[in-house]
């Protein structure tokens, strides 16, 4: 597959949008490597102008240029009545298919890449990157950019309404937050170890870290998605030049350091609304952070304080094409059981949503995913062992104990694939005990840090002597939010790993490493570089916290200075107040935008079909405890939940994503509720509250749902049930001028229109009697 283009000429025609790949005018025809020239908005605009001139005066250029055609919704091929799907062709053929002349010289607009297609209420829109800025660098001369401007190009002729503007603005604001990252030469969605260790360099489908994959997949062809949509990651990146303390080794001035974090789009959301795990084992706030160090051969050995930001980035890319490098990964994620935290105005206590047995599937699925991706895992849980957080600490320990062949809680046994170290951070690191408490925790972790090792690029001198070329395990750190306490501990672990990385790259070698690995600790950075390390980790903490909680991280004074200060505690108090505001005012809207981008919700209209069941007097209860009026509709292939904002949540009728379980319950005011668990865990569970009609409406809807679904779980439960049951006959009136489906109810389909004695079409209604258990 070809790499997604970094420069596009956008031609908006009457019934389609044509994306002309002008990548060659940016990097393909240059003699120097691509990274020798940083991509800027002006460079892209100049490339578009040059490409337009070449296409106008040189037919062969248009015949060889690559183009992607995005037909408008409802457009049909000239030789067929079927709807036209996006397709890739040459620019010359694309313009010929459109039946336009003189379009070769059309100026068009400039874009720095295609994200994909976003369904909106009035019709789909192409999401195009129109502004980028350098944010970091990777070994091999690759630049990482943050997206700063996005344009939604309509792919229809319908009039835009308020719902389009609201949904579009919410999505654009999130994409333009500065936290969405893109690189045109390297896959940001996978770590360096995964990219270089895999048999295939290119990934065939969307990674869980490819943030905008649902929009790319909306092209309805994986090949088009992989070759035209840029791979994005939501998270953080920063690069800095580093030097060692004193003249320990030659070449110590050529060290470059990058920290990159990538957030999973699976169970993505905001604090208090998205907690714990889903039934597929995906957890909230799951972030992989990768620490990368490389020795840039040929780079100018200057101190970090002597470089401007532009000069620093240029040296990091231009001087690192022949670099050797090392990486270290560490992850964070919510405690992998089914729990929530929404019963209160400020900071409610955590609550387990289900009995322990109901969380078993989620817990085991999550641990299977982590061990499959990272091999051995040491879980470092920093929640309080007592008080309101104790219920989470206890649940984590009990679940792990059930899956462990031996006691792997606070155990040093190497036979445990997953181990848990439960460390009450607030008890051991309170006040002046911070340094002593953190030191005691690092004493527990150092053996595993050295045992897991770090990834080192293919270099015979590095790997032959030490036998270390892959990281063989990972630390999974969590607190309740996986923000403040987690950041402090992760940065401490990363600092120890940094010494191992420097040693492995042979930048600093005073003596051979003994079996305990203490010599790694003797590798010291210069004072400026030590401050840069702390600053980058604190900035990473703030970025991840803003994405999840809406504010910067707390306790960053510990990360930045290594000490707790009165100023830091005052700042934490302000952040706590802002987080309360976000919880009660802002987070619901942020969650809706995330649901749109990650494909959990759709803003497009329901496909034209007859609703088999409709309920209007129902409220959806969000994980944050908010209630909103929705409309429930059962259709031929899906159940739809329609919100007042025009969003549509679809739930499958059959297959693995169909209904798994249902639970009746009442809220504190005795109002009937119904919780539905679907296999599409990213939009599950669905909790409904029934207003008018109460328990009777709940039972009527549930019985219709159970008769409608083709869920294997429901079918198995029905077959196992031998108890007698009563039936209720319902009648539903269906307009005859709309499609209806009877085959799923075991009835023969009748004509949609009836004729009277004179042969004229009558406007009678077809009545269907549904017998449901």
XYZ file of C-alpha atoms in Angstrom:
773
model
C 0.000 0.000 0.000
C 1.080 3.548 -0.724
C 1.599 6.043 2.062
C -1.232 8.500 2.607
C -0.406 11.803 0.866
C 0.705 14.763 2.945
C -0.423 17.328 0.354
C -3.754 17.378 -1.482
C -5.322 19.664 -4.060
C -9.032 19.751 -3.266
C -11.370 20.225 -6.257
C -15.001 20.756 -5.201
C -17.328 20.072 -8.141
C -21.101 20.039 -8.410
C -21.643 16.394 -7.513
C -18.311 15.228 -6.111
C -15.038 16.224 -4.499
C -11.768 15.196 -6.175
C -8.606 14.953 -4.074
C -5.511 15.344 -6.253
C -2.392 13.808 -4.703
C 0.389 16.408 -5.019
C 2.751 14.594 -2.688
C 5.434 14.451 -5.382
C 5.725 18.236 -5.374
C 6.542 18.178 -1.664
C 8.903 15.264 -1.209
C 8.921 12.668 -3.995
C 10.936 14.685 -6.526
C 13.406 16.043 -4.012
C 16.905 14.642 -4.025
C 17.207 15.109 -0.289
C 15.395 12.753 2.083
C 11.849 13.811 2.950
C 12.706 14.863 6.472
C 15.350 17.279 5.210
C 12.481 19.695 4.633
C 9.891 20.224 7.311
C 6.354 20.353 6.019
C 4.639 23.709 6.486
C 1.322 25.118 5.369
C 3.110 27.401 2.893
C 4.997 24.458 1.405
C 1.696 22.621 0.825
C 0.042 25.668 -0.778
C 3.022 26.128 -3.086
C 2.872 22.450 -4.048
C -0.842 22.765 -4.911
C -0.198 25.825 -7.087
C 2.658 24.114 -8.918
C 0.619 20.943 -9.462
C -2.274 22.932 -10.935
C 0.031 24.634 -13.426
C 1.679 21.352 -14.423
C -1.674 19.599 -14.922
C -2.920 22.434 -17.125
C 0.044 22.480 -19.497
C 1.178 18.863 -19.338
C -1.411 16.168 -20.114
C 0.950 13.360 -19.139
C 1.216 14.832 -15.646
C -2.577 14.649 -15.247
C -2.675 11.139 -16.674
C -0.162 9.857 -14.129
C -1.330 11.868 -11.107
C -3.262 9.940 -8.458
C -6.731 11.131 -7.401
C -9.466 10.065 -4.991
C -13.068 10.697 -6.035
C -15.640 11.270 -3.271
C -19.092 11.251 -4.912
C -21.915 13.137 -3.251
C -24.431 11.156 -1.223
C -27.071 9.693 -3.525
C -24.957 10.163 -6.665
C -25.138 7.306 -9.186
C -22.819 6.021 -11.855
C -23.737 7.028 -15.365
C -24.016 3.420 -16.481
C -25.749 2.115 -13.369
C -28.571 2.899 -10.978
C -26.503 1.908 -7.951
C -25.006 4.525 -5.661
C -21.459 5.500 -6.435
C -18.805 4.708 -3.825
C -15.456 6.490 -3.373
C -12.771 5.250 -5.758
C -9.144 5.919 -6.642
C -8.072 6.709 -10.198
C -5.942 9.182 -12.161
C -6.672 12.901 -12.170
C -7.376 12.820 -15.900
C -9.875 9.962 -15.546
C -11.523 11.562 -12.490
C -12.212 14.792 -14.383
C -13.419 12.866 -17.422
C -15.829 10.859 -15.244
C -17.182 14.131 -13.873
C -17.823 15.362 -17.416
C -16.088 18.693 -16.851
C -13.654 20.503 -19.094
C -11.122 23.156 -18.248
C -10.805 21.858 -14.694
C -7.116 20.999 -15.058
C -6.138 24.554 -14.199
C -8.632 24.931 -11.338
C -6.787 26.346 -8.382
C -8.563 24.304 -5.717
C -7.799 24.495 -2.034
C -4.848 22.999 -0.189
C -4.978 20.239 2.411
C -2.355 18.486 4.519
C -4.171 15.167 4.395
C -7.504 13.379 4.542
C -8.834 12.115 7.872
C -11.887 10.390 6.398
C -15.627 10.893 6.059
C -17.815 12.116 8.925
C -21.586 11.423 8.763
C -23.607 14.519 9.713
C -27.406 14.978 9.957
C -27.817 16.512 6.491
C -25.248 14.247 4.850
C -21.592 13.126 4.932
C -18.602 15.480 4.938
C -14.929 14.912 4.139
C -12.684 15.796 7.083
C -9.552 17.512 5.689
C -6.466 18.708 7.553
C -5.774 22.310 6.559
C -3.176 23.322 9.128
C -0.289 21.611 10.927
C 2.682 22.592 13.044
C 5.813 20.643 14.101
C 5.461 19.090 17.553
C 8.254 16.533 17.869
C 10.711 14.248 16.087
C 11.435 10.532 15.846
C 14.584 8.597 14.916
C 15.238 8.379 11.201
C 14.540 12.028 10.541
C 10.756 11.824 10.929
C 8.791 14.859 12.083
C 5.614 14.580 14.158
C 3.018 17.299 13.584
C 0.002 18.400 15.578
C -3.176 19.249 13.692
C -4.234 22.872 14.219
C -6.898 23.362 11.508
C -9.550 21.032 10.086
C -12.160 21.672 7.381
C -15.380 19.696 6.857
C -16.148 19.595 3.112
C -19.818 18.624 2.502
C -20.394 15.647 0.214
C -24.035 16.501 -0.539
C -26.226 19.352 -1.761
C -28.621 19.472 1.191
C -29.067 22.593 3.251
C -27.042 22.627 6.461
C -29.050 22.895 9.660
C -28.306 23.722 13.288
C -27.663 20.054 14.077
C -24.926 19.992 11.410
C -23.261 23.071 12.818
C -23.375 21.841 16.419
C -22.071 18.364 15.618
C -19.468 19.719 13.193
C -18.171 22.344 15.617
C -17.856 19.808 18.427
C -15.814 17.455 16.253
C -13.627 20.207 14.780
C -12.886 21.673 18.224
C -11.608 18.310 19.434
C -9.543 17.696 16.287
C -8.047 21.216 16.512
C -7.182 20.893 20.218
C -3.475 20.472 19.423
C -3.488 16.944 20.866
C -4.167 15.104 17.583
C -0.841 14.061 16.082
C 0.158 12.949 12.592
C 3.365 11.891 10.839
C 3.679 11.261 7.114
C 6.692 8.927 7.214
C 6.084 6.703 10.213
C 3.083 5.014 11.847
C 2.364 6.847 15.104
C -0.267 4.309 16.102
C 2.316 1.613 16.845
C 5.426 1.632 18.995
C 8.866 1.327 17.421
C 9.232 -2.201 18.811
C 5.982 -3.291 17.148
C 6.846 -1.664 13.841
C 10.328 -3.112 13.570
C 9.489 -6.458 15.111
C 6.449 -7.235 12.961
C 6.772 -9.317 9.810
C 4.813 -6.676 7.913
C 5.646 -3.030 8.315
C 2.202 -1.854 7.225
C -0.783 -2.607 9.403
C -3.737 -3.966 7.491
C -6.588 -2.569 9.587
C -7.213 0.275 11.978
C -5.258 0.114 15.219
C -6.915 0.875 18.529
C -4.577 3.870 18.724
C -5.562 5.162 15.257
C -7.840 7.846 16.623
C -9.722 8.744 13.423
C -9.947 5.208 11.994
C -13.802 5.153 12.039
C -13.784 8.174 9.709
C -11.190 6.502 7.482
C -13.237 3.295 7.470
C -16.239 5.327 6.257
C -14.577 5.282 2.814
C -15.990 1.717 2.759
C -12.763 0.206 1.446
C -9.820 -0.690 3.671
C -7.404 -0.238 0.788
C -8.592 3.322 0.224
C -8.508 4.004 3.958
C -4.922 2.770 4.311
C -3.577 4.513 1.214
C -5.431 7.850 1.469
C -6.224 8.566 5.138
C -3.440 9.841 7.367
C -2.869 7.912 10.601
C -3.552 10.004 13.654
C -2.917 9.561 17.361
C -4.483 11.490 20.218
C -1.993 12.201 22.963
C 1.248 14.078 23.429
C 4.711 14.411 21.921
C 7.769 16.456 22.789
C 11.433 16.306 21.751
C 14.501 17.673 23.495
C 18.271 17.624 23.101
C 20.101 16.113 26.066
C 23.647 15.920 27.348
C 25.303 13.789 30.005
C 26.845 15.101 33.195
C 30.536 15.764 32.615
C 32.599 14.111 29.894
C 31.616 10.507 30.612
C 31.746 9.414 27.002
C 32.356 10.836 23.577
C 29.233 11.429 21.602
C 27.268 12.279 24.692
C 26.293 15.599 23.140
C 24.325 13.967 20.329
C 21.532 12.525 22.467
C 17.940 13.220 21.497
C 14.949 12.418 23.630
C 11.281 12.111 22.608
C 8.271 11.247 24.737
C 5.112 10.253 22.894
C 1.769 9.152 24.336
C -1.032 7.571 22.314
C -4.572 7.231 23.678
C -6.789 4.290 22.741
C -10.048 5.128 20.938
C -11.650 1.971 22.381
C -13.799 3.000 25.354
C -12.722 6.596 24.842
C -14.369 9.277 26.902
C -14.103 11.763 29.717
C -13.705 11.464 33.463
C -16.731 10.337 35.522
C -18.622 9.340 32.342
C -16.200 6.685 31.083
C -14.842 4.501 33.861
C -13.614 0.959 34.306
C -13.873 -1.709 31.606
C -16.416 -2.802 29.045
C -17.373 -6.385 28.282
C -14.701 -6.600 25.560
C -11.936 -5.769 28.035
C -11.279 -2.229 26.824
C -10.674 0.199 29.685
C -11.130 3.925 30.088
C -8.151 6.288 29.802
C -5.918 3.595 28.312
C -2.711 5.330 27.225
C 0.573 3.883 25.981
C 3.562 6.157 26.617
C 6.816 5.508 24.752
C 10.152 6.993 25.780
C 12.578 7.147 22.839
C 16.276 7.954 22.999
C 18.596 8.064 20.026
C 22.152 8.948 19.219
C 22.009 11.192 16.156
C 25.126 10.467 14.101
C 26.392 13.681 12.568
C 24.258 16.027 14.596
C 25.920 19.116 15.970
C 26.855 18.522 19.598
C 25.501 21.636 21.250
C 23.960 22.139 24.637
C 20.184 22.237 24.735
C 20.186 25.778 26.088
C 22.131 27.006 23.032
C 19.452 25.874 20.580
C 16.292 27.641 19.562
C 13.203 25.481 19.200
C 13.445 25.619 15.388
C 17.144 24.761 15.423
C 16.526 21.965 17.926
C 13.863 20.355 15.714
C 15.986 20.737 12.594
C 18.996 19.080 14.223
C 16.856 16.292 15.648
C 15.563 15.359 12.192
C 18.450 16.158 9.867
C 21.082 14.641 12.083
C 19.323 11.403 12.915
C 18.952 9.547 9.624
C 21.725 7.136 10.569
C 20.811 7.018 14.249
C 20.638 4.082 16.610
C 17.828 4.289 19.101
C 16.093 2.723 22.067
C 12.520 2.836 23.339
C 10.724 2.010 26.568
C 6.946 1.577 26.888
C 4.716 2.022 29.912
C 0.901 1.968 30.032
C -1.945 3.260 32.151
C -5.639 2.371 32.251
C -8.671 2.328 34.502
C -9.113 -0.615 36.897
C -10.480 -3.350 34.579
C -13.783 -4.166 36.271
C -17.296 -2.812 35.714
C -17.573 0.248 37.960
C -18.887 3.803 37.890
C -18.481 7.073 39.754
C -21.402 9.433 39.161
C -23.543 9.571 42.297
C -22.750 13.055 43.521
C -22.078 16.667 42.598
C -18.346 17.021 43.294
C -16.323 13.807 43.645
C -18.633 10.845 44.204
C -17.280 7.563 45.604
C -16.568 4.703 43.181
C -19.223 1.975 42.953
C -19.093 -1.495 41.463
C -21.816 -1.748 38.812
C -22.240 -5.519 38.900
C -21.471 -8.511 41.110
C -17.966 -9.885 40.842
C -18.912 -12.763 38.533
C -20.311 -10.313 35.971
C -16.938 -8.517 35.703
C -14.953 -11.700 35.141
C -15.273 -11.628 31.357
C -14.173 -7.996 31.158
C -11.217 -8.472 33.513
C -9.906 -11.582 31.785
C -10.357 -10.091 28.312
C -8.362 -7.012 29.309
C -5.503 -8.969 30.848
C -5.392 -11.273 27.819
C -5.069 -8.229 25.562
C -2.300 -6.668 27.664
C -0.244 -9.869 27.948
C -0.668 -10.542 24.242
C 0.634 -7.059 23.414
C 3.350 -6.658 26.064
C 4.055 -10.175 27.429
C 4.662 -10.032 31.176
C 2.790 -7.345 33.119
C 3.345 -5.776 36.516
C 0.223 -3.912 37.630
C 1.003 -1.033 39.978
C -2.214 0.058 41.668
C -1.935 3.342 43.560
C -5.513 3.612 44.863
C -6.205 3.922 48.571
C -6.529 0.504 50.204
C -9.174 1.838 52.600
C -12.002 4.340 52.453
C -14.125 4.964 49.359
C -11.397 3.742 46.977
C -10.945 0.495 48.885
C -13.726 -1.200 46.919
C -11.647 -0.837 43.740
C -8.437 -2.036 45.383
C -10.233 -5.084 46.750
C -11.874 -5.895 43.402
C -8.534 -5.727 41.559
C -6.851 -8.069 44.033
C -9.704 -10.579 44.107
C -10.002 -10.812 40.309
C -6.268 -11.298 39.863
C -6.138 -13.911 42.620
C -8.787 -15.978 40.815
C -6.745 -16.019 37.586
C -3.324 -16.642 39.111
C -1.900 -20.153 39.477
C -0.228 -18.914 42.627
C -0.285 -15.787 44.738
C 0.829 -12.999 42.390
C -0.198 -10.130 44.621
C 2.923 -8.394 45.920
C 4.871 -11.480 44.839
C 8.319 -11.486 43.279
C 7.784 -14.818 41.539
C 8.948 -14.832 37.921
C 6.328 -17.462 37.067
C 3.526 -14.936 37.276
C 2.549 -13.570 33.886
C 0.558 -10.833 35.614
C 1.541 -9.500 39.029
C -0.080 -6.860 41.199
C 1.718 -4.435 43.473
C -0.856 -2.611 45.580
C 0.711 0.602 46.898
C -1.426 3.117 48.782
C 0.157 6.301 47.404
C -1.654 8.728 49.673
C -0.670 6.781 52.795
C 3.012 6.346 51.923
C 3.679 9.645 50.109
C 1.663 12.123 52.162
C 3.304 15.469 52.935
C 6.976 15.234 53.864
C 6.925 11.478 53.389
C 6.711 11.910 49.607
C 10.375 11.192 48.802
C 10.668 8.323 51.276
C 7.454 6.720 50.047
C 8.370 6.998 46.370
C 11.816 5.579 47.091
C 10.292 2.557 48.804
C 8.031 1.927 45.792
C 10.919 2.211 43.328
C 12.849 -0.305 45.417
C 10.017 -2.768 44.739
C 9.953 -1.987 41.009
C 13.643 -1.748 40.036
C 14.213 -5.468 39.718
C 11.359 -5.745 37.237
C 12.506 -2.645 35.321
C 15.902 -4.253 34.745
C 14.361 -7.650 34.004
C 11.984 -6.290 31.354
C 14.772 -4.395 29.595
C 14.380 -1.861 26.802
C 14.039 -2.070 23.031
C 17.188 -1.281 21.069
C 17.408 -0.765 17.317
C 19.264 -3.384 15.296
C 22.880 -2.700 16.120
C 25.337 -5.572 16.559
C 27.475 -3.776 19.109
C 24.465 -2.986 21.247
C 22.672 -6.312 21.129
C 25.506 -8.793 20.986
C 27.105 -7.939 24.291
C 24.011 -7.296 26.394
C 21.558 -9.590 24.636
C 18.912 -6.894 24.995
C 16.946 -5.887 21.918
C 13.309 -6.074 22.982
C 11.314 -4.988 25.980
C 9.962 -8.165 27.532
C 7.348 -6.772 29.879
C 5.449 -3.647 30.813
C 4.292 -1.716 33.865
C 0.563 -1.029 34.000
C 0.110 1.890 36.397
C -3.241 3.115 37.650
C -4.917 5.182 40.314
C -8.629 6.073 40.227
C -8.410 8.570 37.349
C -5.056 7.258 36.034
C -3.837 10.853 36.025
C -2.124 12.539 38.951
C -0.620 9.731 41.058
C -0.045 7.676 37.927
C 2.016 10.455 36.329
C 4.348 10.704 39.310
C 5.125 6.981 39.376
C 5.417 6.597 35.605
C 7.981 9.389 35.379
C 10.026 7.780 38.172
C 10.014 4.410 36.369
C 10.927 6.111 33.088
C 13.907 7.851 34.704
C 15.376 4.485 35.711
C 14.694 3.106 32.241
C 16.415 6.123 30.686
C 19.707 5.083 32.267
C 19.296 1.609 30.785
C 18.596 3.079 27.355
C 21.670 5.287 27.439
C 23.805 2.373 28.551
C 22.373 0.063 25.895
C 23.219 2.568 23.173
C 26.795 2.670 24.446
C 26.594 6.392 24.944
C 27.911 5.999 28.479
C 29.949 2.974 29.572
C 31.916 3.272 32.757
C 31.789 -0.380 33.691
C 29.946 -3.582 32.921
C 26.533 -4.000 34.446
C 26.354 -6.341 37.388
C 23.486 -8.750 37.903
C 21.539 -6.279 39.980
C 21.812 -3.504 37.406
C 22.853 -0.805 39.897
C 25.375 0.666 37.452
C 22.523 2.024 35.374
C 21.800 4.492 38.160
C 25.259 6.029 37.829
C 24.467 7.490 34.406
C 23.671 11.113 35.094
C 22.279 13.840 32.857
C 23.425 17.427 32.920
C 21.353 19.768 35.068
C 19.645 21.330 32.041
C 18.809 17.922 30.603
C 17.475 16.700 33.947
C 15.175 19.704 34.033
C 14.093 18.997 30.435
C 13.208 15.430 31.382
C 11.033 16.597 34.276
C 9.424 19.331 32.184
C 8.490 16.951 29.361
C 6.944 14.423 31.735
C 4.976 17.172 33.501
C 3.761 18.506 30.125
C 2.738 14.961 29.185
C 0.778 14.713 32.439
C -1.026 17.983 31.721
C -1.938 16.948 28.152
C -3.364 13.565 29.153
C -5.264 15.156 32.033
C -6.802 17.860 29.813
C -8.047 15.214 27.395
C -9.696 13.156 30.139
C -10.568 15.567 32.966
C -10.557 18.973 31.240
C -7.722 20.488 33.318
C -4.000 20.022 33.719
C -2.726 17.304 36.017
C -2.390 17.682 39.769
C 0.793 16.933 41.682
C 2.905 18.110 38.733
C 5.054 20.047 41.190
C 6.312 16.612 42.281
C 7.179 15.743 38.681
C 8.730 19.113 37.848
C 10.716 19.685 41.049
C 10.647 16.385 42.925
C 9.032 18.083 45.925
C 5.555 18.979 47.164
C 5.091 22.744 47.468
C 2.444 25.089 48.882
C 2.109 26.698 45.444
C 1.500 23.291 43.896
C -1.176 22.421 46.475
C -2.927 25.746 45.825
C -2.879 25.098 42.080
C -4.323 21.640 42.701
C -7.217 23.185 44.600
C -8.069 25.415 41.643
C -7.885 22.440 39.252
C -10.214 20.439 41.508
C -12.818 23.215 41.327
C -12.533 23.414 37.549
C -12.928 19.635 37.294
C -16.195 19.852 39.258
C -17.427 22.444 36.749
C -16.461 20.244 33.807
C -18.192 17.233 35.372
C -21.513 19.001 35.792
C -21.547 21.358 32.787
C -19.115 20.495 29.984
C -18.322 16.776 29.987
C -21.563 15.539 28.398
C -20.939 17.625 25.263
C -17.296 16.534 25.134
C -18.373 12.905 25.373
C -20.806 13.326 22.460
C -17.998 14.720 20.266
C -15.731 11.804 21.177
C -18.552 9.366 20.362
C -18.907 10.929 16.901
C -15.191 10.729 16.082
C -14.718 7.198 17.393
C -17.795 5.896 15.590
C -19.882 5.140 18.693
C -22.551 7.597 17.542
C -23.731 8.718 14.127
C -25.148 12.090 13.172
C -26.693 10.845 9.909
C -30.360 10.084 9.393
C -31.764 6.599 9.955
C -31.758 4.431 6.826
C -35.195 4.473 5.194
C -37.188 1.586 6.634
C -40.252 0.931 8.760
C -39.955 1.126 12.503
C -41.281 -2.112 13.998
C -41.488 -0.601 17.480
C -41.337 3.027 18.637
C -41.154 4.422 22.180
C -41.153 8.193 22.765
C -41.492 8.544 26.538
C -38.065 7.149 27.390
C -34.917 8.726 28.830
C -31.355 7.603 28.320
C -29.313 7.704 31.532
C -25.705 8.561 30.772
C -22.822 7.046 32.751
C -22.481 10.492 34.306
C -26.017 10.253 35.711
C -27.581 12.783 33.342
C -30.984 11.945 31.833
C -32.054 13.015 28.356
C -35.189 12.312 26.349
C -34.633 9.868 23.486
C -36.685 7.952 20.948
C -36.288 4.172 20.701
C -36.909 2.485 17.364
C -36.621 -1.182 16.389
C -35.840 -1.549 12.690
C -35.120 -4.430 10.352
C -31.401 -4.652 11.124
C -30.768 -2.436 14.141
C -32.189 -0.707 17.166
C -31.726 3.070 17.115
C -31.568 5.499 20.016
C -32.207 9.039 18.763
C -31.172 12.057 20.854
C -32.537 15.596 20.772
C -29.227 16.791 19.266
C -29.733 14.589 16.221
C -27.233 11.916 17.195
C -28.043 8.296 16.419
C -26.749 5.311 18.366
C -27.140 1.986 16.542
C -27.317 -1.407 18.265
C -27.033 -4.577 16.204
C -29.807 -7.126 15.920
C -27.649 -10.216 15.429
C -24.068 -11.431 15.629
C -21.473 -10.857 18.315
C -22.570 -7.228 18.751
C -26.176 -8.119 19.564
C -27.877 -8.070 22.976
C -25.940 -9.953 25.664
C -27.798 -9.285 28.875
C -30.553 -7.181 30.435
C -31.278 -6.103 33.992
C -34.413 -4.515 35.452
C -34.020 -2.109 38.326
C -35.512 1.046 39.829
C -33.799 4.291 40.748
C -34.050 5.915 44.155
C -37.441 7.438 43.285
C -38.727 3.973 42.257
C -38.781 4.935 38.599
C -38.322 1.856 36.390
C -35.035 1.444 34.562
C -33.670 -1.130 32.153
C -29.976 -1.814 31.575
C -29.014 -3.441 28.259
C -25.576 -4.887 27.543
C -24.620 -5.279 23.894
C -21.558 -6.872 22.309
C -20.692 -3.481 20.804
C -19.046 -2.643 24.070
C -17.904 0.841 23.079
C -21.548 2.036 23.297
C -22.616 -0.285 26.085
C -24.195 -0.546 28.549
C -27.353 1.320 27.605
C -29.450 2.397 30.588
C -33.017 3.526 29.955
C -35.549 5.138 32.280
C -39.247 4.867 31.473
C -41.417 7.854 32.334
C -45.026 7.728 31.092
C -46.125 4.143 31.034
C -43.650 3.150 33.730
C -43.150 -0.531 34.349
C -45.791 -1.494 31.762
C -43.883 0.312 28.986
C -40.617 -1.210 30.166
C -42.071 -4.728 29.995
C -43.670 -4.100 26.611
C -40.421 -2.803 25.158
C -38.325 -5.594 26.702
C -40.605 -8.329 25.385
C -40.584 -6.788 21.915
C -36.784 -6.471 22.089
C -36.335 -10.129 23.076
C -38.618 -11.278 20.266
C -36.832 -9.011 17.767
C -33.207 -9.800 18.585
C -31.303 -12.687 17.057
C -28.742 -12.711 19.824
C -27.183 -16.158 20.402
C -27.289 -15.453 24.140
C -31.022 -14.760 24.082
C -31.756 -17.762 21.864
C -29.820 -20.049 24.183
C -31.667 -18.708 27.208
C -35.019 -19.228 25.479
C -34.161 -22.805 24.546
C -33.074 -23.585 28.100
C -36.291 -22.228 29.575
C -39.045 -24.821 30.000
C -41.381 -22.851 32.276
C -44.778 -21.832 30.918
C -45.356 -18.191 30.077
C -48.245 -15.952 29.164
C -48.511 -14.115 25.861
C -49.803 -10.688 24.970
C -51.169 -9.679 21.579
C -50.117 -6.283 20.285
C -51.295 -4.525 17.146
C -49.112 -2.099 15.231
C -50.404 0.085 12.394
C -47.957 0.607 9.546
C -48.422 3.092 6.683
C -48.636 1.198 3.420
C -46.482 3.668 1.474
C -43.353 2.782 3.452
C -41.388 -0.474 3.305
C -42.322 -3.128 5.820
C -40.807 -6.486 6.675
C -42.771 -9.514 7.788
C -40.393 -12.370 7.121
C -38.658 -11.927 10.469
C -41.979 -12.479 12.244
C -42.708 -15.752 10.480
C -45.423 -14.189 8.300
C -45.783 -14.133 4.530
C -45.164 -10.717 3.011
C -48.207 -9.039 1.511
C -48.489 -6.330 -1.098
C -47.728 -2.880 0.174
C -50.824 -1.463 -1.542
C -54.365 -2.792 -1.853
C -56.785 -2.159 -4.753
C -60.480 -1.613 -4.362
C -63.247 -3.028 -6.617
C -62.578 -0.347 -9.225
C -58.871 -1.192 -9.436
C -57.859 1.993 -7.651
C -55.165 1.977 -4.969
C -56.681 2.384 -1.529
C -55.100 4.018 1.478
C -55.870 1.217 3.902
C -53.408 0.261 6.631
C -51.806 -3.106 7.035
C -52.222 -4.374 10.594
C -49.602 -6.784 11.939
C -50.324 -8.815 15.042
C -47.148 -9.542 16.960
C -47.178 -12.339 19.522
C -44.261 -11.846 21.891
C -43.294 -13.763 25.041
